[in-house]
Short mmCIF file of C-alpha atoms in Angstrom, two decimals:
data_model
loop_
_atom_site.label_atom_id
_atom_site.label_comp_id
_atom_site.label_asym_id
_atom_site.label_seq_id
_atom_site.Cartn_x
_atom_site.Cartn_y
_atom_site.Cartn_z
CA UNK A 1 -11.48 -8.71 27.60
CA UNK A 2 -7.80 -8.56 28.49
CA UNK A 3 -6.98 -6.82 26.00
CA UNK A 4 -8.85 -3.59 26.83
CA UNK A 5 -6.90 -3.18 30.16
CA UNK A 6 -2.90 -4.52 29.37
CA UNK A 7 -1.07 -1.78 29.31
CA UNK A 8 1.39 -2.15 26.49
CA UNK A 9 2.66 1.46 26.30
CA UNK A 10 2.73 1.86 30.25
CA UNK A 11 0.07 3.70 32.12
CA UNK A 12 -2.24 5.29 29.57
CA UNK A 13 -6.41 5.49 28.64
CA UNK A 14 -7.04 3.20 26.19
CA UNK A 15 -6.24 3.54 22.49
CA UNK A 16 -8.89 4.55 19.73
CA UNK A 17 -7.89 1.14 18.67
CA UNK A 18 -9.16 -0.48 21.98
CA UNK A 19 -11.97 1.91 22.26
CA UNK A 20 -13.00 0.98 18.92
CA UNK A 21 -12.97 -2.82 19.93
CA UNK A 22 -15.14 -2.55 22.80
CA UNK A 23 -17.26 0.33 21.48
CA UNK A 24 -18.40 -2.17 18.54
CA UNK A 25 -18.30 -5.64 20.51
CA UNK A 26 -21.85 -6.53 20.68
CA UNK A 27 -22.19 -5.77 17.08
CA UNK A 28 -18.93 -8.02 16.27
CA UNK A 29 -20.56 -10.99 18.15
CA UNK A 30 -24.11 -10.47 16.00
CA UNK A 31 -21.85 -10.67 13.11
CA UNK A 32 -19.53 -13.64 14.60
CA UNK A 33 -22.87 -15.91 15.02
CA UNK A 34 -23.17 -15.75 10.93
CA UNK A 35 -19.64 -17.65 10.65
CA UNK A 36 -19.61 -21.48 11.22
CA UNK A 37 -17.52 -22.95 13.39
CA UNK A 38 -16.45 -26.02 11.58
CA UNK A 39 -14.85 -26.51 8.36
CA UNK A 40 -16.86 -27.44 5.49
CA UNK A 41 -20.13 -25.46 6.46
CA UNK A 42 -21.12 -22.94 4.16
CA UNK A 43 -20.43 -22.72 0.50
CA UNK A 44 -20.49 -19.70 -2.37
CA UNK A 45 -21.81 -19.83 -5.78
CA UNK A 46 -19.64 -17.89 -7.91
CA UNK A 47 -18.94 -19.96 -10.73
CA UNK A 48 -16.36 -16.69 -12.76
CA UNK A 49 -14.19 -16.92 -9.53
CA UNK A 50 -14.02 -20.64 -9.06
CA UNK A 51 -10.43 -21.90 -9.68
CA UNK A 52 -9.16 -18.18 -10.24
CA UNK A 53 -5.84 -16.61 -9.03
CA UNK A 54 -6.35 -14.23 -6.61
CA UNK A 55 -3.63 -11.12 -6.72
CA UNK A 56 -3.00 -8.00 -5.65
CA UNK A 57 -1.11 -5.02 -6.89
CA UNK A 58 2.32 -4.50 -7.62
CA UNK A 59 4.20 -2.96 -4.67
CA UNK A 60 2.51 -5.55 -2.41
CA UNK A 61 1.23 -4.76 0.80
CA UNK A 62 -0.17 -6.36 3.60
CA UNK A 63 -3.56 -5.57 2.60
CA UNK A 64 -3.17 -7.05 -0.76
CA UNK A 65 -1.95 -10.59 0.13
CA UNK A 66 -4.30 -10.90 3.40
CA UNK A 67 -6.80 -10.09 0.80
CA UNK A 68 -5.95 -12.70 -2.03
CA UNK A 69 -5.06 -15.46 0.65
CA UNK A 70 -8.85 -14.74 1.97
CA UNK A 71 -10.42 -14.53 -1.03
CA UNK A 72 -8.96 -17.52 -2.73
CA UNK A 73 -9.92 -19.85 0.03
CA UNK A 74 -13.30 -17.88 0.22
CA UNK A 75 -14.43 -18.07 -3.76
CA UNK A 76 -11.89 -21.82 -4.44
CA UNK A 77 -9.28 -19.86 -5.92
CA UNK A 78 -5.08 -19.36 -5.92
CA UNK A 79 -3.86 -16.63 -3.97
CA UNK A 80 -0.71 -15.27 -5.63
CA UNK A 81 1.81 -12.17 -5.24
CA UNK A 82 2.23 -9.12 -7.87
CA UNK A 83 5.52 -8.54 -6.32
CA UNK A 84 7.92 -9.21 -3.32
CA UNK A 85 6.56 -8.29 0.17
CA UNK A 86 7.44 -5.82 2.46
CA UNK A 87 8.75 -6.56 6.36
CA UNK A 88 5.50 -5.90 7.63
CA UNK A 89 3.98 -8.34 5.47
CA UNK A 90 6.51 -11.14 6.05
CA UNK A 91 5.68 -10.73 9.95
CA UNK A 92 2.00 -11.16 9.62
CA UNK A 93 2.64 -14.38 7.71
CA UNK A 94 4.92 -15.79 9.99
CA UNK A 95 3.44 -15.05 12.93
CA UNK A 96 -0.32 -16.39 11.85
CA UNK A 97 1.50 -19.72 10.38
CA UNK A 98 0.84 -18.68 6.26
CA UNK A 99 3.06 -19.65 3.24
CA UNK A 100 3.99 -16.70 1.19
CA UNK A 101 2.17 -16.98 -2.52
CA UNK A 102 3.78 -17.84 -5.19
CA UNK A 103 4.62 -15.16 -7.96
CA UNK A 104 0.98 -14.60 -10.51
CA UNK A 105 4.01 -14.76 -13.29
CA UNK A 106 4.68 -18.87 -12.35
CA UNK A 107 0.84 -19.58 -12.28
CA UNK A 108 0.05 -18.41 -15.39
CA UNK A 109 3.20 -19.60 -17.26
CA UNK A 110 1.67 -23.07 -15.82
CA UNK A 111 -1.78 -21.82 -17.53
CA UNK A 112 -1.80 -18.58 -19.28
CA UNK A 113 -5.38 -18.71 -19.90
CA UNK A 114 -6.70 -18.89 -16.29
CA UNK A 115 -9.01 -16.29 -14.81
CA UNK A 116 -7.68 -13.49 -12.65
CA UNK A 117 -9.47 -11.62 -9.87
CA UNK A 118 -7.42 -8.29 -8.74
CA UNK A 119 -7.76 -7.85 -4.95
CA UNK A 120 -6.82 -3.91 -3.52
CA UNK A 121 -6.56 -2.38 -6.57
CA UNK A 122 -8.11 -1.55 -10.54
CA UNK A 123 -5.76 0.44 -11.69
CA UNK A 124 -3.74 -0.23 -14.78
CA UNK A 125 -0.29 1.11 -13.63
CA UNK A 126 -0.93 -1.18 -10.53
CA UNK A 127 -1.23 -4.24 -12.77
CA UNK A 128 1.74 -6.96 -13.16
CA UNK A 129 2.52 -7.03 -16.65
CA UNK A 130 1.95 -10.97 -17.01
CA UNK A 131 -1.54 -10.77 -16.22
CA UNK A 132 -3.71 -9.55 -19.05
CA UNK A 133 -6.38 -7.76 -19.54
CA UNK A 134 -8.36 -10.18 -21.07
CA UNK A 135 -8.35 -12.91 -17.80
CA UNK A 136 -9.37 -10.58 -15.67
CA UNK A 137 -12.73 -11.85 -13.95
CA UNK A 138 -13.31 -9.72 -11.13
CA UNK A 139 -11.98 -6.88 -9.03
CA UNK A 140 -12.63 -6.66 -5.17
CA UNK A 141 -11.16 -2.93 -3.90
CA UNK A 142 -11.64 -0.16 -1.52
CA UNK A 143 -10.23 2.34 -3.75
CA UNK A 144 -11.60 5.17 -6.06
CA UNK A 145 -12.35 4.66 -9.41
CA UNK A 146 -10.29 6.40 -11.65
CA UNK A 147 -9.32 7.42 -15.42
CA UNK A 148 -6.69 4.56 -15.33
CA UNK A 149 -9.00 1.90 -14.29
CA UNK A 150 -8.75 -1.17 -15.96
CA UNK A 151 -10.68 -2.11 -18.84
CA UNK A 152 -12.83 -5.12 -19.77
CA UNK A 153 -14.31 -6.68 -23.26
CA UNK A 154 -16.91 -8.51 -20.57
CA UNK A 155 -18.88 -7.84 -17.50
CA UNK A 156 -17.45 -8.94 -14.52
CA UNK A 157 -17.66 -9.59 -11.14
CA UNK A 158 -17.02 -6.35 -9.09
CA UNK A 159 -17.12 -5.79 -4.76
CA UNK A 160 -16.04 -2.22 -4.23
CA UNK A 161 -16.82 -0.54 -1.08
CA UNK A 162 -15.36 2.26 0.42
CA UNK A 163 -14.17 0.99 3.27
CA UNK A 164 -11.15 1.53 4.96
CA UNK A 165 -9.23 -1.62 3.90
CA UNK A 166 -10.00 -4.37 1.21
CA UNK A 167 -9.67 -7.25 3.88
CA UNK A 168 -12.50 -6.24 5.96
CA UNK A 169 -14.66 -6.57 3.15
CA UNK A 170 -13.30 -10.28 2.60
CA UNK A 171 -13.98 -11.22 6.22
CA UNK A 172 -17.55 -9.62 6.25
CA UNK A 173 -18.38 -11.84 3.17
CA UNK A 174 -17.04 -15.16 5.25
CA UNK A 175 -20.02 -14.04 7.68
CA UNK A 176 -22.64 -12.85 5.39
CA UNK A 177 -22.04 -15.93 2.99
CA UNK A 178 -21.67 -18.26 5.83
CA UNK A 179 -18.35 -19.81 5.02
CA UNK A 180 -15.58 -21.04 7.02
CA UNK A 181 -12.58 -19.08 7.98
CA UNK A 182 -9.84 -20.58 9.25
CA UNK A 183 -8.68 -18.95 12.20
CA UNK A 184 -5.01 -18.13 10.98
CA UNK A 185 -6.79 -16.72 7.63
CA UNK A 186 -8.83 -14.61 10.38
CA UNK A 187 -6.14 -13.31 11.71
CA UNK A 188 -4.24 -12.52 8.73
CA UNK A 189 -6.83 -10.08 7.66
CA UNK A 190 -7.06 -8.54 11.28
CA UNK A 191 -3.44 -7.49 10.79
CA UNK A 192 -4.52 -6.15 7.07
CA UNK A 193 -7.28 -3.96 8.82
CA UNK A 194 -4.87 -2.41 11.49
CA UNK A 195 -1.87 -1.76 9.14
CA UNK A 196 -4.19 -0.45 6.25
CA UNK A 197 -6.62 2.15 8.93
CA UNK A 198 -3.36 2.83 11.04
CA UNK A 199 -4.94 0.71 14.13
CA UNK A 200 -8.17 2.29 13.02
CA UNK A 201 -6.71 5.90 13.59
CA UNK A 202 -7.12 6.96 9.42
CA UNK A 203 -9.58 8.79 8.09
CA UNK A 204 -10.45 6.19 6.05
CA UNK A 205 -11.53 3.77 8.96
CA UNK A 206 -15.63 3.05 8.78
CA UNK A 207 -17.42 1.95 11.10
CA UNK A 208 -17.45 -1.51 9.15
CA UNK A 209 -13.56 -1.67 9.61
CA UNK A 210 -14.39 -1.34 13.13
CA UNK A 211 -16.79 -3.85 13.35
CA UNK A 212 -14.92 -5.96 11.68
CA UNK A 213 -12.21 -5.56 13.97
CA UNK A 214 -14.00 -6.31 16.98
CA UNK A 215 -15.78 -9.15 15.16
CA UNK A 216 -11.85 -10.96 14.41
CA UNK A 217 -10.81 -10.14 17.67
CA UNK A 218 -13.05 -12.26 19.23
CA UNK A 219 -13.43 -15.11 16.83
CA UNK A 220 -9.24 -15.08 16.79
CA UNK A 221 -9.14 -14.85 20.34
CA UNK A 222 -6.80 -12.06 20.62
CA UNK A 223 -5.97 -11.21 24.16
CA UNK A 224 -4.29 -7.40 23.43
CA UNK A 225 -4.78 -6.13 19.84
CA UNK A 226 -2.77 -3.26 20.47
CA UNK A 227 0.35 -4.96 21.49
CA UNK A 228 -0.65 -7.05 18.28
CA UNK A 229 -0.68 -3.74 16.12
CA UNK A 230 2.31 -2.60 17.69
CA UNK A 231 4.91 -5.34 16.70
CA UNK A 232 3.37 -5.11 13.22
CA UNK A 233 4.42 -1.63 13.22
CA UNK A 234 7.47 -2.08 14.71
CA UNK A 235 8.63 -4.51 12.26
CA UNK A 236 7.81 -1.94 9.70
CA UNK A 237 9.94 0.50 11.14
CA UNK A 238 13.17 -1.59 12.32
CA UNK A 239 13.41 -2.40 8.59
CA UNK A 240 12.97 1.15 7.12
CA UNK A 241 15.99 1.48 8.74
CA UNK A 242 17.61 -1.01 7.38
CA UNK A 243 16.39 0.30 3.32
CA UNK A 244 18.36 1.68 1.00
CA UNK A 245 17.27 5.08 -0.60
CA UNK A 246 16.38 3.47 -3.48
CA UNK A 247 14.10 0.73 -1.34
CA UNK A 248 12.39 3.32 0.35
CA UNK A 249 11.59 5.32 -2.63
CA UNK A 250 10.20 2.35 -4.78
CA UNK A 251 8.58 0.54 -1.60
CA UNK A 252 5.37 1.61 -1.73
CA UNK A 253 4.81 3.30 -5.00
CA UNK A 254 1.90 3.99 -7.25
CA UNK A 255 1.38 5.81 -9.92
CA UNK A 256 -1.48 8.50 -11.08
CA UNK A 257 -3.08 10.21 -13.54
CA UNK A 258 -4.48 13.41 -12.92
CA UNK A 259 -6.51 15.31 -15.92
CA UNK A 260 -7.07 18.82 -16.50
CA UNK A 261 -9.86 19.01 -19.17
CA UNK A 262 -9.25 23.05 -19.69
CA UNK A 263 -5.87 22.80 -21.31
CA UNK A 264 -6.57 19.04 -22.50
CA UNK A 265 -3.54 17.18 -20.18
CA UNK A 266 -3.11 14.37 -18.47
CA UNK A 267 -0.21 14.55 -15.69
CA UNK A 268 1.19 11.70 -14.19
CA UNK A 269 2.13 11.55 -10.51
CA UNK A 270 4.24 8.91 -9.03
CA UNK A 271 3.49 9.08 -5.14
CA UNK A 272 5.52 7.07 -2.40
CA UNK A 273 4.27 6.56 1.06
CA UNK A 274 6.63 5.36 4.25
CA UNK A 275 4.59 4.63 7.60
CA UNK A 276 6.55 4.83 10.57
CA UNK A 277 6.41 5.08 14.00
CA UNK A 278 9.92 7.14 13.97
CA UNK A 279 9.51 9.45 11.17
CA UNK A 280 12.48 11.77 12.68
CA UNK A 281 14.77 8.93 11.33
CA UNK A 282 13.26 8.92 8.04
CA UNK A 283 13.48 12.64 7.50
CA UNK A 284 17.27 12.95 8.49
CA UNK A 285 17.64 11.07 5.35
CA UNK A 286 16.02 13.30 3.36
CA UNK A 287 19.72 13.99 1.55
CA UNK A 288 19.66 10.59 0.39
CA UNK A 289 16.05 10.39 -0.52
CA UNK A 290 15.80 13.07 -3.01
CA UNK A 291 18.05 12.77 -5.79
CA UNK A 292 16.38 9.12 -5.74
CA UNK A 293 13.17 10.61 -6.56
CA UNK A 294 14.38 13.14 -9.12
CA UNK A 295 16.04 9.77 -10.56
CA UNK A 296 12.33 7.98 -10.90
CA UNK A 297 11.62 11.04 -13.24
CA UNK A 298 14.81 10.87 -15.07
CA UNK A 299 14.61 7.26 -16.06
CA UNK A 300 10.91 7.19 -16.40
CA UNK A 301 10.51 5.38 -20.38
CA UNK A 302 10.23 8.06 -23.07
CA UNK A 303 6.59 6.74 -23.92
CA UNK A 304 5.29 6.96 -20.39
CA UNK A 305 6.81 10.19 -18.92
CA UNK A 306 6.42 10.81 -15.14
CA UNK A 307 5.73 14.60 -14.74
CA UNK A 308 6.22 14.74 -10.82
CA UNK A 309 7.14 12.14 -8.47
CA UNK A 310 6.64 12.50 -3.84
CA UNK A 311 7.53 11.15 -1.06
CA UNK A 312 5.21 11.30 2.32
CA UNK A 313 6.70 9.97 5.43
CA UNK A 314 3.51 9.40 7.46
CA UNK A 315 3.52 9.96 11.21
CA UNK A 316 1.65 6.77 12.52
CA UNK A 317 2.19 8.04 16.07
CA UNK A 318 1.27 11.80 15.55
CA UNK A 319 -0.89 11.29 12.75
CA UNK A 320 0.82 13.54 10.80
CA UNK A 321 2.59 13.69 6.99
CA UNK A 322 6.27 15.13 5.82
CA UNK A 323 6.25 15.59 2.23
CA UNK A 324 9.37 15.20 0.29
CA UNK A 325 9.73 17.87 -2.79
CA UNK A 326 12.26 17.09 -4.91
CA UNK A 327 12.08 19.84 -7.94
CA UNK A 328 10.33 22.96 -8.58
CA UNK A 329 7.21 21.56 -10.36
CA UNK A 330 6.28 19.22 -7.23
CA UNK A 331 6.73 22.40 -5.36
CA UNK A 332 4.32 24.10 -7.04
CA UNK A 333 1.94 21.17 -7.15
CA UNK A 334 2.45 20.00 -3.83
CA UNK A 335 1.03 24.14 -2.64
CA UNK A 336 -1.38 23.93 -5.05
CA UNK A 337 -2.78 20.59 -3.71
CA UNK A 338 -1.98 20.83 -0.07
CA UNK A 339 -1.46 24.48 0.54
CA UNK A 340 0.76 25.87 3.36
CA UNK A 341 4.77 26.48 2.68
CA UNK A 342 7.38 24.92 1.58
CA UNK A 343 10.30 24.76 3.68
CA UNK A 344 14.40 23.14 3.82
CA UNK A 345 15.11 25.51 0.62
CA UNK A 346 11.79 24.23 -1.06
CA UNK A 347 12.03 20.53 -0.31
CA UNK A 348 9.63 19.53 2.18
CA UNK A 349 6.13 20.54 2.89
CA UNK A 350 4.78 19.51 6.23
CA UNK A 351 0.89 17.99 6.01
CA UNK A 352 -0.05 18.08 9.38
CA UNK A 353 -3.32 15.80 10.08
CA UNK A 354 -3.02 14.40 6.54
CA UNK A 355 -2.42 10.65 6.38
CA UNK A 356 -3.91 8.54 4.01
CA UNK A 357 -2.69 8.53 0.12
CA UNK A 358 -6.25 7.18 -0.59
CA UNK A 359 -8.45 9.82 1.00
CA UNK A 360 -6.17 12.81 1.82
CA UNK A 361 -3.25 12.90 -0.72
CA UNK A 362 -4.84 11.51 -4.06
CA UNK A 363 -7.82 13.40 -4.28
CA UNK A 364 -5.96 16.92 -3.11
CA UNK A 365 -3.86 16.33 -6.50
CA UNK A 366 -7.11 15.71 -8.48
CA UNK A 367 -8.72 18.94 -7.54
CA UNK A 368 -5.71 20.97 -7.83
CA UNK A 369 -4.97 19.59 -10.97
CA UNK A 370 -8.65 20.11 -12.43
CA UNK A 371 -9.29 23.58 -10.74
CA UNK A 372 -6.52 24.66 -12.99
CA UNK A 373 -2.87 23.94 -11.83
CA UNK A 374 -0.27 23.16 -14.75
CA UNK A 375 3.62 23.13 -14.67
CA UNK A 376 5.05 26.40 -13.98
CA UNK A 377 6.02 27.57 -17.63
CA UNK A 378 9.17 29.18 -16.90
CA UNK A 379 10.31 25.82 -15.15
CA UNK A 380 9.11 23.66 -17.94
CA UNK A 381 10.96 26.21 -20.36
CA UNK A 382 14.35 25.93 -18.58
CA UNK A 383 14.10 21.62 -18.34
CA UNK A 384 13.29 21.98 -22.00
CA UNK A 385 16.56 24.13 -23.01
CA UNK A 386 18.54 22.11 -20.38
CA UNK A 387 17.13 18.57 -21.50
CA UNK A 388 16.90 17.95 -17.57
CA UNK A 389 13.68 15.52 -18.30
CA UNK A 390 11.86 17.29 -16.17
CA UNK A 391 14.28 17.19 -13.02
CA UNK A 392 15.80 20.16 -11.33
CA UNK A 393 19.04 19.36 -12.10
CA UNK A 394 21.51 15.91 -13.55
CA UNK A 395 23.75 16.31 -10.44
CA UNK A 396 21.19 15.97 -8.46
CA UNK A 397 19.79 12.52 -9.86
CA UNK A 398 20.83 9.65 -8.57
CA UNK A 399 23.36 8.01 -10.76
CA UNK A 400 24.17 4.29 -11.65
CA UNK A 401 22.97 0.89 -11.70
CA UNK A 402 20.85 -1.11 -9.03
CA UNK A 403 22.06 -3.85 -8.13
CA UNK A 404 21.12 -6.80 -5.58
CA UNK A 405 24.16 -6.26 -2.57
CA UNK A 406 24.33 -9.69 -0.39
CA UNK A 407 27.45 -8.35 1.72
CA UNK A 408 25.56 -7.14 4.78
CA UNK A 409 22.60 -9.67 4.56
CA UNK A 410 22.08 -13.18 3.03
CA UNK A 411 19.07 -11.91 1.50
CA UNK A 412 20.57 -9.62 -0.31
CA UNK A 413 19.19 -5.93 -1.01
CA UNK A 414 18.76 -3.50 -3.45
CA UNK A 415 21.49 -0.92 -3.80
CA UNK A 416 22.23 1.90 -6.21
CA UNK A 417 25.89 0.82 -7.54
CA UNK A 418 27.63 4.45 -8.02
CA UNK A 419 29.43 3.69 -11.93
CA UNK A 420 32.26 6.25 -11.03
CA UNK A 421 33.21 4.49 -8.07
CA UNK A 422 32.63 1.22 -8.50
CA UNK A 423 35.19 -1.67 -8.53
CA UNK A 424 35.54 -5.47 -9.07
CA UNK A 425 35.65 -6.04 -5.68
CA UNK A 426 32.28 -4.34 -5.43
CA UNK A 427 30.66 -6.36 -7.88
CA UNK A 428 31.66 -9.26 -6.05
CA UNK A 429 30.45 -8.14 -3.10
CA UNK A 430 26.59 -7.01 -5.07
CA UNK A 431 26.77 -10.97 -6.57
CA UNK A 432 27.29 -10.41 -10.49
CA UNK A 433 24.54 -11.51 -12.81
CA UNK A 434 22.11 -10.84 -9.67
#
């Protein structure tokens, strides 16, 4: 067990993540004797899922392409992609030898009748917009259940657990159902598991993630996880870096819908999430970050209003959360919901210990929201007279057009084009028509 003793961070005890491993090793081998070792043994009988696209949620994440990758070849499906992938993502793929998926948009212009399985996620404002309702066949998730979950005419098939990630479900089910999993499969959803429970460090980690874990360590062969985990992360972070304001506002966004049944409202709460192992370099852009936010609120459509919109820049190395308040309402929501003080002239809240949207952000906002909180009145009063759409102020929204800019990298990335400023040379440079 190499892997327990290399030490990839210089002298040191051994992670939680390496604990973990070896704490749940004999249980990982019961549960690697249950997969076979040669292709073609084992088979499922799931005859809704046969031949169905497999996708995740928009926003993509590791999590959700590991997932429909291992559930396609699992059930005799399609994996497919919601959206473009993150850095962290496009690491994991290279480095265990898997194609990207194609867009769900091309496969179902190709058949717009075929079944859909979701993979991560239920919610509606998580849903690409080509897939619809009707073709949905099943849902496989590790997330709560909520008033925007999707609706179906039919029963369906349904695997929700609440487990810390989605993938580790999808490998126990290659051992329970006796299937084959390919090996670079296997260790695509090992690198799910350790970027969804922060290297099993979240308080959403289970002792199923953890078995898991130990169970694809072994069967992958994986001398030192954590030096695994830690270039995963560190490909995160180099590119965070690298984003624009704009990028690292609309990352990793999702949207929620938060009900207080006393007054009769539903609020909706757009929340952001960046992981890093050097959150000091996210927070000195703070400047940047903010109006960005205010301008998700701003240019929200008139028929689906966002009424406050975060940012949390998540500690992975600390464990600890820097929430990004960008107007008087999150304020108030974000003390209601957290507690504690605002500080930086109201626009940041420190969450110390608090990591995980799923189990420690999300449901603080619910119970807030239904214990009583609503929108300050005076605040809502002076947006109203102002016509601010809900934003603290105009000149402090980001302003202009995004564009795709190609002149730093071949690529290309997403920039906001400033309309005051902005010249023919520059849309050159941002490739016109992009």
């Amino acid at each position: 067990m190499k892997h327990l003793h290399t030490k990839t961070y210089g002298e040191r005890d051994d992670t939680p993540l390496e604990h973990a491993v070896d704490e749940h090793w004999d249980e990982g081998k019961d549960l690697l004797k249950h997969l076979p070792k040669k292709e073609g043994h084992g088979d499922t009988f799931f005859p809704e899922l046969k031949d169905a696209i497999f996708c995740g949620h928009l926003v993509t994440d590791l999590d959700s392409i590991a997932g429909a990758i291992g559930a396609a070849n699992l059930y005799g499906g399609v994996p497919a992609r919601a959206s473009e992938i993150n850095t962290e993502t496009e690491f994991a793929l290279e480095h265990w030898g898997l194609p990207l998926p194609p867009p769900v948009e091309d496969l179902l212009k190709e058949k717009p009748d075929r079944s859909v399985c979701l993979v991560d996620f239920q919610q509606q404002s998580q849903l690409n917009k080509a897939i619809p309702m009707g073709n949905i066949v099943g849902v496989i998730d590790h997330h709560a259940l909520q008033s925007n979950t999707i609706v179906t005419e039919k029963p369906i098939f349904v695997d929700i657990r609440p487990w810390g990630c989605m993938s580790s479900i999808i490998a126990h089910n290659y051992a329970t159902m006796g299937v084959f999993l390919p090996k670079n499969i296997a260790g695509l959803l090992l690198s799910a598991i350790l970027s969804d429970t922060l290297n099993l460090r979240s308080p959403t980690t289970t002792a199923w993630d953890e078995r898991i874990v130990s169970m694809l360590v072994q069967y992958v062969g994986v001398e030192d996880v954590n030096e695994l985990a830690a270039k995963q992360f560190r490909a995160k972070s180099h590119a965070l870096s690298l984003m624009t304001p704009y990028a690292l506002v609309n990352g990793d966004m999702k949207q929620f819908k938060f009900t207080n049944d006393a007054v009769g409202k539903t609020y909706t709460v757009a929340y952001s999430v960046v992981e890093t192992t050097d959150a000091a370099a996210s927070l000195a852009r703070t400047h940047e970050i903010l109006p960005e936010l205010r301008a998700v609120k701003a240019n929200a459509p008139a028929d689906a209003p966002i009424d406050a919109v975060f940012l949390a820049v998540v500690d992975i190395v600390n464990l600890d959360s820097t929430l990004l308040v960008c107007g008087r309402i999150e304020g108030s929501l974000a003390v209601a919901a957290y507690g504690g003080k605002l500080e930086d002239d109201g626009s940041v809240l420190q969450m110390p210990g608090l990591v995980s949207r799923k189990k420690d952000f999300v449901p603080a906002l619910t119970k807030a929201v239904r214990e009583g909180w609503t929108p300050p009145e005076d605040v809502v009063s002076d947006h109203e007279q102002r016509d601010l759409k809900r934003s603290r102020s105009m000149a402090d929204v980001a302003q202009g057009d995004v564009v795709v800019d190609y002149s730093e990298e071949p690529s290309g990335k997403l920039v906001r084009r400033d309309s005051a400023n902005y010249t023919a040379a520059d849309g050159a440079k941002a490739g016109q028509g992009a």
